[in-house]
């Protein structure tokens, strides 16, 4: 047979599919522009684009201290229950609505309830059209691909690739796409389960020996080409709040901006619980954001650093 192929194109917008491209929203078959295999080569060095542009999120702490790159990779790091999914929903609300282009949301090994909430939230906020009560003025803007906690590890390991394949199709048509992944840690976790089932010898902390390869194969495909861009926002669960754990540590290398959510800040009731000193961005350079923004951000960090050390 063939490798897994999923439907791509405008027909996927507003629909929910699983890892093998079957609709799971009881909305009938997906009217696709064709099928595309989920295993693809990453764009070559010459196909990639290197323009630096800021993506404005409307979240002040992020835009000032660790701004996001348009067409870049963004990681939201945080332990259990500090608000990663809520922040992703906030970003979808601010960025996906203002951005006007298409988005793809890949739910990888997270709670089914959250996926259900998100689906209905999209319909309420007019990001997607309501299939049962169609409004001609509302055009769906987001495709959803889910492989949640109750799926077998093989499905959870591949569902990020299925979502990425849908996003790549839009990019290759010349669009700027937003690609949300919640949660990239579950991709690694599923990989480690599959690795154990295959009888491979585990490496550090019991993860699969191919951890870096698996992560690289996914992340290298999320990139901006001369045709269009994929801006990805990835929630990254941090086991036991330890950023040096191999799973979050491997993903650090691939990111342009990191937003670290801190439990101590969330316990004070400050949301989003962004740690302004731990969060970093490649874009915070006077050549990109301008001298005034750069100096303001550095002064803010200085004040916060003094406060922290007192």
Short mmCIF file of N, CA and C in Angstrom, two decimals, residues 2-8 16-24 30 34-39 144-148 151-152 154-166:
data_model
loop_
_atom_site.label_atom_id
_atom_site.label_comp_id
_atom_site.label_asym_id
_atom_site.label_seq_id
_atom_site.Cartn_x
_atom_site.Cartn_y
_atom_site.Cartn_z
N UNK A 2 0.16 2.39 0.07
CA UNK A 2 0.82 3.69 0.11
C UNK A 2 1.14 4.10 1.54
N UNK A 3 2.02 5.10 1.70
CA UNK A 3 2.13 5.71 3.03
C UNK A 3 0.82 6.43 3.37
N UNK A 4 0.66 6.84 4.63
CA UNK A 4 -0.57 7.54 5.03
C UNK A 4 -0.73 8.80 4.18
N UNK A 5 -1.93 9.00 3.63
CA UNK A 5 -2.21 10.22 2.86
C UNK A 5 -3.42 10.91 3.46
N UNK A 6 -3.35 12.24 3.55
CA UNK A 6 -4.46 12.99 4.14
C UNK A 6 -5.01 13.98 3.11
N UNK A 7 -6.33 14.29 3.22
CA UNK A 7 -6.90 15.28 2.31
C UNK A 7 -6.34 16.67 2.61
N UNK A 8 -6.10 17.47 1.57
CA UNK A 8 -5.56 18.82 1.76
C UNK A 8 -6.42 19.81 0.96
N UNK A 16 -12.73 18.58 11.27
CA UNK A 16 -11.81 17.87 12.17
C UNK A 16 -11.51 16.52 11.54
N UNK A 17 -10.22 16.20 11.41
CA UNK A 17 -9.88 14.86 10.92
C UNK A 17 -8.90 14.19 11.87
N UNK A 18 -8.75 12.89 11.70
CA UNK A 18 -7.80 12.15 12.53
C UNK A 18 -6.49 11.96 11.76
N UNK A 19 -5.60 11.14 12.33
CA UNK A 19 -4.25 11.00 11.77
C UNK A 19 -4.25 10.49 10.33
N UNK A 20 -5.26 9.67 9.96
CA UNK A 20 -5.26 9.12 8.59
C UNK A 20 -6.21 9.89 7.68
N UNK A 21 -6.63 11.08 8.14
CA UNK A 21 -7.41 11.96 7.27
C UNK A 21 -8.89 11.65 7.22
N UNK A 22 -9.38 10.82 8.16
CA UNK A 22 -10.83 10.54 8.20
C UNK A 22 -11.53 11.65 8.98
N UNK A 23 -12.70 12.11 8.50
CA UNK A 23 -13.42 13.14 9.27
C UNK A 23 -13.95 12.54 10.58
N UNK A 24 -13.80 13.29 11.69
CA UNK A 24 -14.31 12.78 12.98
C UNK A 24 -15.29 13.80 13.59
N UNK A 30 -14.78 14.73 3.51
CA UNK A 30 -14.09 16.01 3.32
C UNK A 30 -13.90 16.25 1.82
N UNK A 34 -7.38 16.87 -3.18
CA UNK A 34 -6.47 15.75 -3.45
C UNK A 34 -5.88 15.25 -2.16
N UNK A 35 -5.08 14.21 -2.26
CA UNK A 35 -4.44 13.62 -1.08
C UNK A 35 -2.95 13.91 -1.13
N UNK A 36 -2.33 13.98 0.05
CA UNK A 36 -0.90 14.25 0.11
C UNK A 36 -0.29 13.34 1.18
N UNK A 37 0.81 12.70 0.87
CA UNK A 37 1.46 11.78 1.82
C UNK A 37 2.02 12.58 2.99
N UNK A 38 1.90 12.03 4.21
CA UNK A 38 2.33 12.80 5.38
C UNK A 38 3.85 12.79 5.57
N UNK A 39 4.54 11.86 4.92
CA UNK A 39 6.01 11.86 5.03
C UNK A 39 6.59 12.56 3.81
N UNK A 144 -8.64 21.43 11.69
CA UNK A 144 -8.23 20.79 12.94
C UNK A 144 -7.89 19.33 12.69
N UNK A 145 -6.75 18.91 13.24
CA UNK A 145 -6.31 17.52 13.10
C UNK A 145 -6.04 17.01 14.51
N UNK A 146 -6.76 15.96 14.92
CA UNK A 146 -6.65 15.51 16.30
C UNK A 146 -6.21 14.06 16.42
N UNK A 147 -5.30 13.82 17.35
CA UNK A 147 -4.96 12.47 17.78
C UNK A 147 -4.75 12.59 19.28
N UNK A 148 -5.83 12.43 20.05
CA UNK A 148 -5.76 12.80 21.46
C UNK A 148 -5.26 11.66 22.34
N UNK A 151 -5.81 7.83 21.85
CA UNK A 151 -5.39 7.16 20.60
C UNK A 151 -4.16 6.29 20.88
N UNK A 152 -3.92 5.26 20.04
CA UNK A 152 -2.70 4.46 20.23
C UNK A 152 -1.45 5.30 19.94
N UNK A 154 1.07 4.98 18.01
CA UNK A 154 1.41 5.18 16.60
C UNK A 154 0.67 6.36 15.99
N UNK A 155 -0.60 6.54 16.40
CA UNK A 155 -1.40 7.65 15.88
C UNK A 155 -0.91 8.98 16.46
N UNK A 156 -0.62 8.99 17.76
CA UNK A 156 -0.16 10.24 18.40
C UNK A 156 1.20 10.68 17.85
N UNK A 157 1.98 9.69 17.42
CA UNK A 157 3.32 9.99 16.91
C UNK A 157 3.25 10.62 15.51
N UNK A 158 2.19 10.30 14.76
CA UNK A 158 2.10 10.74 13.37
C UNK A 158 1.16 11.92 13.14
N UNK A 159 0.33 12.23 14.14
CA UNK A 159 -0.72 13.23 13.91
C UNK A 159 -0.15 14.63 13.67
N UNK A 160 1.01 14.93 14.27
CA UNK A 160 1.64 16.23 14.02
C UNK A 160 2.04 16.33 12.54
N UNK A 161 2.48 15.20 11.97
CA UNK A 161 2.86 15.18 10.55
C UNK A 161 1.63 15.38 9.65
N UNK A 162 0.50 14.80 10.06
CA UNK A 162 -0.73 14.95 9.28
C UNK A 162 -1.15 16.42 9.25
N UNK A 163 -1.10 17.07 10.42
CA UNK A 163 -1.44 18.49 10.50
C UNK A 163 -0.49 19.33 9.68
N UNK A 164 0.79 19.00 9.78
CA UNK A 164 1.82 19.76 9.05
C UNK A 164 1.63 19.64 7.54
N UNK A 165 1.20 18.46 7.09
CA UNK A 165 0.99 18.23 5.66
C UNK A 165 -0.12 19.14 5.11
N UNK A 166 -1.18 19.32 5.92
CA UNK A 166 -2.27 20.22 5.52
C UNK A 166 -1.74 21.66 5.42
#
